[in-house]
Coordinates of C-alpha atoms and ligand atoms in Angstrom, one line a residue:
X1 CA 15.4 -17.9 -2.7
X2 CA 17.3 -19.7 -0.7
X3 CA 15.1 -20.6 2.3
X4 CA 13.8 -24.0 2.0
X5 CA 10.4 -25.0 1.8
X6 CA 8.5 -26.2 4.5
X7 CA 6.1 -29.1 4.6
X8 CA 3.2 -28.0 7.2
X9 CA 3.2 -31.8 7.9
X10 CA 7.1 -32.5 8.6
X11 CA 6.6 -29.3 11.0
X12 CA 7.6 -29.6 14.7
X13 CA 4.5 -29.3 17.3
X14 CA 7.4 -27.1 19.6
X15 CA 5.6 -23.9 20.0
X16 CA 9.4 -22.0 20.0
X17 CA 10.1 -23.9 16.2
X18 CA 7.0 -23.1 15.2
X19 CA 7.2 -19.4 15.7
X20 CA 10.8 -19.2 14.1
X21 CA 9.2 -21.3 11.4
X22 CA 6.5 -19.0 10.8
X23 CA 9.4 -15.5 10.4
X24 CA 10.8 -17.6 8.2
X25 CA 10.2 -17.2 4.3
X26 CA 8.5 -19.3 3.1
X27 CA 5.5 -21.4 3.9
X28 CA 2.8 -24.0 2.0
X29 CA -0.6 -23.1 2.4
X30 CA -3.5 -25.9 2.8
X31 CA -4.0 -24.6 -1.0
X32 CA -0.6 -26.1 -2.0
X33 CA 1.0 -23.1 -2.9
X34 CA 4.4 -21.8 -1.8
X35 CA 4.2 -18.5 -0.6
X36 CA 7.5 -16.7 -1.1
X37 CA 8.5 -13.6 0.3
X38 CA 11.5 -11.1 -1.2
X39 CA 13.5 -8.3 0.4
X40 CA 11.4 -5.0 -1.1
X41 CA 12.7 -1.1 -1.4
X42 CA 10.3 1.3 -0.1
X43 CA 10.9 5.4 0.4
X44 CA 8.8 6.5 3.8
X45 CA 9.2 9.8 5.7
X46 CA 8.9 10.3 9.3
X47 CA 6.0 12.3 10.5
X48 CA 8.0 14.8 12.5
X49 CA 5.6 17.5 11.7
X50 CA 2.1 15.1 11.3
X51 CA -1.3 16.4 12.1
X52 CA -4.8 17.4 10.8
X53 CA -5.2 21.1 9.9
X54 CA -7.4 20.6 6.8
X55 CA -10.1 17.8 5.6
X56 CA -9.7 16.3 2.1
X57 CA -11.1 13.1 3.3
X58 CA -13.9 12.0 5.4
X59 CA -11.3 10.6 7.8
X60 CA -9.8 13.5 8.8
X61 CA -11.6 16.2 11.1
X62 CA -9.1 19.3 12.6
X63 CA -11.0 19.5 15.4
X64 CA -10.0 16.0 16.5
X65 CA -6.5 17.0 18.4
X66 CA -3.4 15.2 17.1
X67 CA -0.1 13.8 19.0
X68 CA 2.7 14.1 16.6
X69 CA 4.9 12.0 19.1
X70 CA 2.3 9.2 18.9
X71 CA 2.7 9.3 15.3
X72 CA 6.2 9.2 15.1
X73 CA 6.2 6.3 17.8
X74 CA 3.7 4.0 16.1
X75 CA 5.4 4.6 12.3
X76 CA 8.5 4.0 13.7
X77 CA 7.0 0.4 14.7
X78 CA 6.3 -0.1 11.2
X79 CA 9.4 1.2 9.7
X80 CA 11.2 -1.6 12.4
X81 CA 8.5 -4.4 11.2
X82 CA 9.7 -3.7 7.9
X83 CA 13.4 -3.9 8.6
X84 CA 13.1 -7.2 10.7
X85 CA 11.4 -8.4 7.7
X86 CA 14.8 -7.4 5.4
X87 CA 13.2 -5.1 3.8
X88 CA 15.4 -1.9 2.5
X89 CA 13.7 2.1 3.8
X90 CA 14.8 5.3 2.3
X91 CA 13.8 8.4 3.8
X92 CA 12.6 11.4 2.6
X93 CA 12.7 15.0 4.7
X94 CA 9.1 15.6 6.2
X95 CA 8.3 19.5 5.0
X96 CA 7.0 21.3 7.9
X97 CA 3.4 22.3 6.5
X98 CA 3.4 19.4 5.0
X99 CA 1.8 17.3 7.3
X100 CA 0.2 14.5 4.7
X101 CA 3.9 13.9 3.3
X102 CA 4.1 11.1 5.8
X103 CA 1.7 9.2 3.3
X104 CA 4.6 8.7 0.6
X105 CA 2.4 6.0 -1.6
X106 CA 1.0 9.3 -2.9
X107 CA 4.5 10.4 -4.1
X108 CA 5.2 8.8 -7.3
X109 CA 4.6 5.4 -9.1
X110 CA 7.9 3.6 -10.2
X111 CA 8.9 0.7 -11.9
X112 CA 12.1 -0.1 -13.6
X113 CA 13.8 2.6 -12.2
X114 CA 11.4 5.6 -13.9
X115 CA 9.4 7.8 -11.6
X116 CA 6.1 9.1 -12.5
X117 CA 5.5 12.0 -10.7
X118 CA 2.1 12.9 -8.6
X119 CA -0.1 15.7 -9.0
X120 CA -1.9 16.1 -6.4
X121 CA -5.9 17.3 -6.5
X122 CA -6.2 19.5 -3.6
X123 CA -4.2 22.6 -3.3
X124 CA -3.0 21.2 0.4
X125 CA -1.1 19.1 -0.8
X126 CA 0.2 20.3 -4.5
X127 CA 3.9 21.2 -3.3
X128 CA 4.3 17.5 -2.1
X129 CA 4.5 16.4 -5.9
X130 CA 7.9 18.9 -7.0
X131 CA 8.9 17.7 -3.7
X132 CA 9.1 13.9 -4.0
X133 CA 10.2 14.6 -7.5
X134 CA 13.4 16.3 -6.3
X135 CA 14.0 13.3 -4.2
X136 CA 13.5 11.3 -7.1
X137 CA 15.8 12.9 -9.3
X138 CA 18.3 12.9 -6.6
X139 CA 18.2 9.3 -6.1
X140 CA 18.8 8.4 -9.5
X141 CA 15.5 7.9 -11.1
X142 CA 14.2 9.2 -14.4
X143 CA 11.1 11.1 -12.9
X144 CA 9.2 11.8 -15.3
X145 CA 6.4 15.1 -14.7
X146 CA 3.0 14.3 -15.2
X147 CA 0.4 15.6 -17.2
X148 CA -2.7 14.7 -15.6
X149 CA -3.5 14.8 -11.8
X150 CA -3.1 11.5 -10.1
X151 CA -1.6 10.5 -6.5
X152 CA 0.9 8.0 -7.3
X153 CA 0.6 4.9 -5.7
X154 CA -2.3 5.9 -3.7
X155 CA -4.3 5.1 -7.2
X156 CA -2.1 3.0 -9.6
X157 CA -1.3 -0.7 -8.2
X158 CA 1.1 -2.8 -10.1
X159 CA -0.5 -6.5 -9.6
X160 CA 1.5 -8.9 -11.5
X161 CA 2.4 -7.2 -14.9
X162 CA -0.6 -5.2 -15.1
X163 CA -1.6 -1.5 -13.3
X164 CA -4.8 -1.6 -11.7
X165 CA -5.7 2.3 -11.8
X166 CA -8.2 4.2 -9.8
X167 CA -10.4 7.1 -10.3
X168 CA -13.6 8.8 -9.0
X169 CA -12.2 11.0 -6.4
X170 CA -8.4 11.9 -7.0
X171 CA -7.0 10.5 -9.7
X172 CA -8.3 11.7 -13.2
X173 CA -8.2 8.8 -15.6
X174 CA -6.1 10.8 -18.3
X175 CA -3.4 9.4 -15.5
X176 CA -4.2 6.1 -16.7
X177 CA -4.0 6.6 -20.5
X178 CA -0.9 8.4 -19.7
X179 CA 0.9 5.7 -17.3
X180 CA -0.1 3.0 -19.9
X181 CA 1.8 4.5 -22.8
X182 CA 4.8 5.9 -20.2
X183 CA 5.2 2.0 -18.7
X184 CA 4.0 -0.2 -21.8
X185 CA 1.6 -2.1 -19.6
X186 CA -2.2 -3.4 -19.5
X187 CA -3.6 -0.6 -17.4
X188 CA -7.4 -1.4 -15.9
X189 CA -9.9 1.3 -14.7
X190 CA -11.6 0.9 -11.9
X191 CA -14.0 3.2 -10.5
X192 CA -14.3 4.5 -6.4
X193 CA -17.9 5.4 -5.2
X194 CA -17.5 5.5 -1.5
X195 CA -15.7 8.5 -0.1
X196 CA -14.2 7.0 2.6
X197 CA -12.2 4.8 -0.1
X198 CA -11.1 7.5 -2.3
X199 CA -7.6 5.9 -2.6
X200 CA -7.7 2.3 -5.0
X201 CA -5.1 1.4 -2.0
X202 CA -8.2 1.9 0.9
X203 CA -10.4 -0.5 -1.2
X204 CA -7.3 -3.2 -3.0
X205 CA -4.6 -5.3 -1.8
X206 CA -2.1 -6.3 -3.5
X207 CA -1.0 -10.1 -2.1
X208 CA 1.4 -11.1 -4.2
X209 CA 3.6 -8.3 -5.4
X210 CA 6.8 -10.2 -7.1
X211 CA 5.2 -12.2 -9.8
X212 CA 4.5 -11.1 -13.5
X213 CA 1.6 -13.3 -13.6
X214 CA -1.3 -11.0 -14.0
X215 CA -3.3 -14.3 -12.3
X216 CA -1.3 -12.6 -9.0
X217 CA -3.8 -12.7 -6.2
X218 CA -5.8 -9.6 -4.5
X219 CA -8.2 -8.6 -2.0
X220 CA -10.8 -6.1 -2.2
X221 CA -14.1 -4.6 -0.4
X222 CA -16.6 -4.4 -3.5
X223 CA -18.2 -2.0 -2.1
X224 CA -16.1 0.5 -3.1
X225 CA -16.3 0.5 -6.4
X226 CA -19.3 0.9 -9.1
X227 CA -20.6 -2.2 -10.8
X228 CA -18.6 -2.3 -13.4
X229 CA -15.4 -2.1 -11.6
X230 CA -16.9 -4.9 -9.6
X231 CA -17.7 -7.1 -12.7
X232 CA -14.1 -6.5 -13.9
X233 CA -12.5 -7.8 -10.5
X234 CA -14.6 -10.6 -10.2
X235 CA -13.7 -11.3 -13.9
X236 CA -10.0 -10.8 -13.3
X237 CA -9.2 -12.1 -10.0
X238 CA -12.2 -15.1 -9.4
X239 CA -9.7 -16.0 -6.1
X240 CA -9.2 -13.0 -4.8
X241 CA -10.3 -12.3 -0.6
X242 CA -13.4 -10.7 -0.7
X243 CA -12.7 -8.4 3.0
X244 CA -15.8 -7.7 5.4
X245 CA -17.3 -3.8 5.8
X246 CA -15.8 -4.2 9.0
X247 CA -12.0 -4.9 8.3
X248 CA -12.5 -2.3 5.2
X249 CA -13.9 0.6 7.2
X250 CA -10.7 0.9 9.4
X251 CA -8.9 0.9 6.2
X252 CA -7.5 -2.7 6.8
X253 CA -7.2 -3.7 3.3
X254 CA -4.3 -0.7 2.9
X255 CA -1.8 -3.4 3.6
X256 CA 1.8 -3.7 2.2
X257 CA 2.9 -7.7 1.2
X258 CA 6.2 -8.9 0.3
X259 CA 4.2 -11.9 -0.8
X260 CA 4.2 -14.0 2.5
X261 CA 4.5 -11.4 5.7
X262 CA 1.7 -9.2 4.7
X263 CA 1.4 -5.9 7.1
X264 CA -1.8 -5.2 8.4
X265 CA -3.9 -3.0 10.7
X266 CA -3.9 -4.9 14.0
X267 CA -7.5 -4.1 14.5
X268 CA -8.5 -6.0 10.7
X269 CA -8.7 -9.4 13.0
X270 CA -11.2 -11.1 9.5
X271 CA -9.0 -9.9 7.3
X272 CA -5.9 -11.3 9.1
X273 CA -7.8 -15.2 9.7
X274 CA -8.8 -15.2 5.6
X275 CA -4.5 -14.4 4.8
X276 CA -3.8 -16.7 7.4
X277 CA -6.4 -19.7 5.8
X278 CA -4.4 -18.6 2.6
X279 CA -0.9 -19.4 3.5
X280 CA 0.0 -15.6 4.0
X281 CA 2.0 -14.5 7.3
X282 CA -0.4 -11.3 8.5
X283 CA 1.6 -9.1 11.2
X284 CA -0.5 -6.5 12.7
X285 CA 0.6 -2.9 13.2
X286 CA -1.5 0.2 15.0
X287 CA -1.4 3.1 13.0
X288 CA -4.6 4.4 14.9
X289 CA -3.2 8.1 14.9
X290 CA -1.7 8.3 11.4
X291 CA -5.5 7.3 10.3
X292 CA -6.6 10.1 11.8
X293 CA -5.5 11.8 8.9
X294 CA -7.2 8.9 6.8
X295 CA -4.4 6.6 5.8
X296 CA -2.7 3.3 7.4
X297 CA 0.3 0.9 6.6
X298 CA 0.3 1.5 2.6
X299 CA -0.5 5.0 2.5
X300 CA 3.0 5.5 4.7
X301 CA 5.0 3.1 1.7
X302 CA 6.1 3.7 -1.5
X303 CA 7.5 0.9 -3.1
X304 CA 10.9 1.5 -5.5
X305 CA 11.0 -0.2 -7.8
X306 CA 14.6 -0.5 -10.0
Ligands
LIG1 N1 -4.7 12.9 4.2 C1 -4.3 12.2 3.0 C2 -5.1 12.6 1.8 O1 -6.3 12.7 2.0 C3 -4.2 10.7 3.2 C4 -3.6 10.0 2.1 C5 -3.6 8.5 2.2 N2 -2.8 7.9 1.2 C6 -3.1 6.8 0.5 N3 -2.2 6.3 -0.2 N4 -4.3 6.3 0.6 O2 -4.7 12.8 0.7

C-alpha cells in the first residue's frame, strides 16, 4: 500500500481534512494498530426481478408486498459504496423466478481462483447453484461441483487462513469435510441454533479479510450458535466484538470489510460505535427491502477470490 499512515495526533482539527482523512486508507486505532484496507473483487447481481413469493427463512413472509424498484435503488447504493471504495463488481444475470439470486454470497466459495459450487437446501432455490456455476466456468474459474449441500459463502467464511463453516440449518457439515480436503485449509464447525441466523454470515463478521493470520479479528452475536460453537470462538478469537441482540436482529453483523471501510446496515448504530472505537471506518447502507427477503450487505456479495 501506498497510502501513508496517519498519526491520529499529527491529524488536522479542519472538519473538511478530517473527513478526506477518514476515505482515506488507512488509519491507527487508539489500539495502535494500522488498519489497512485493499481493492476487493466481488460478483453481485441486480435484483431486477426481487421479491418474496416463498418463506425459507423467518425473515421473509409473501404476504408482506415487495417494490422491486426500491430494491434495485437501494443495492444500487451499495454497488456505488463499493466502487467509491475501489473496489472491482462483476455481474451476474438476475433469472426471472429467481428472485433470491440477488443474494450471490450463496453462490459459490472461491479462493485461488477455484470455485466451489452451492447446493442449495430448498428446492426454491436449487437452479441458482448450475446457474452461478456456468458463470463461474465462464469467467475462468475451476468450479468445482459439490457433493454435499452447502450455500457458498452464506456458510463458509475464510478469516485469515482458516474457513469458519456453518451448519444447523443449510449447510450439511459433509460441506465442511469436503471444502477442507478441496482447499487444504483448517476448517472449524460451528453450529446455528437460532432460525433467524441460519446463514454463519447473519451471526459472523469477518473484520479483517486480507491477512493469513488466523489471529484476524471477528465479530459475532453468541447467541446464535450452541455452546460449543461459542466455547470455540471465545477460544479462537478472545478480541473479537461481541454485537448487541439489537444490532444482530436486523442482521447488522452481515457486513462486508476490506479491512478498514467496513459496510454496514445503517440502522446497526452499536455495532458501528464498537468498529469505530476499533480503528475500523463503518459506512452505513439501507438495505431495508432486500431484508425483506432476509438478507443485507453480505448476503448481496460474493467475494472472488484469484
Ligand atoms: N432468502 C434467502 C434465503 O433464505 C436469503 C439468503 C441470504 N443470504 C445470506 N448469505 N445470508 O436463502
Amino acid at each position: 500500500m501506498s497510502t501513508p499512515i496517519l498519526d491520529q495526533d499529527s491529524q488536522s482539527q479542519d472538519a473538511q481534512s478530517q473527513a478526506s482523512l477518514d476515505q482515506a486508507a488507512q488509519s491507527r486505532p487508539a489500539t495502535g494498530e494500522a488498519r489497512t484496507a485493499s481493492p476487493r473483487h466481488y460478483l453481485m447481481c441486480r435484483p431486477d426481478h426481487f421479491t418474496v413469493t416463498y418463506r425459507i427463512n423467518p425473515w421473509m413472509d409473501p404476504a408482506i408486498p415487495t417494490d422491486t424498484s426500491v430494491a434495485v435503488q437501494q443495492w444500487q447504493t451499495l454497488y456505488d459504496i463499493y466502487r467509491s471504495l475501489g473496489h472491482e463488481i462483476e455481474l451476474i444475470d438476475q433469472i426471472d423466478g429467481l428472485p433470491d439470486m440477488v443474494y450471490t454470497a450463496n453462490g459459490g466459495f472461491v479462493i485461488d481462483g477455484v470455485a466451489y459450487g452451492a447446493k442449495f437446501t430448498h428446492p426454491q432455490r436449487q437452479p441458482e447453484g448450475p446457474a452461478f456455476m456456468e458463470w463461474f466456468g465462464e469467467h475462468n474459474y475451476q468450479v468445482v461441483d459439490p457433493k454435499n449441500v452447502n450455500e457458498g459463502e452464506g456458510d463458509f467464511l475464510l478469516v485469515g487462513s482458516r474457513i469458519l463453516a456453518g451448519t444447523g440449518f443449510r449447510s450439511d457439515s459433509g460441506s465442511h469435510a469436503e471444502i477442507a480436503a478441496l482447499f487444504g485449509r483448517e476448517v472449524v464447525t460451528l453450529t446455528l441454533v437460532n432460525p433467524s441466523f441460519y446463514h454463519l454470515d447473519t451471526a459472523i463478521s469477518v473484520l479483517d479479510p486480507l491477512t493469513d493470520d488466523v489471529t484476524a479479528n471477528i465479530a459475532y452475536l453468541p447467541s446464535a450458535f450452541d455452546a460449543e460453537s461459542r466455547a470455540t470462538l471465545e477460544r479462537l478469537y478472545p478480541d473479537a466484538i461481541i454485537v448487541s441482540e439489537e444490532d444482530g436482529s436486523i442482521l447488522g453483523l452481515n457486513s462486508i470489510s476490506d479491512g478498514y471501510n467496513v459496510v454496514i446496515a445503517a440502522r446497526a448504530t452499536g455495532f458501528e460505535q464498537q468498529l469505530r472505537d476499533r480503528g475500523y471506518n463503518p459506512i452505513g447502507v439501507d438495505l431495508s427491502e432486500l431484508l425483506l427477503g432476509g438478507g443485507g450487505v453480505k448476503c448481496c456479495t460474493l467475494e472472488l477470490r484469484a
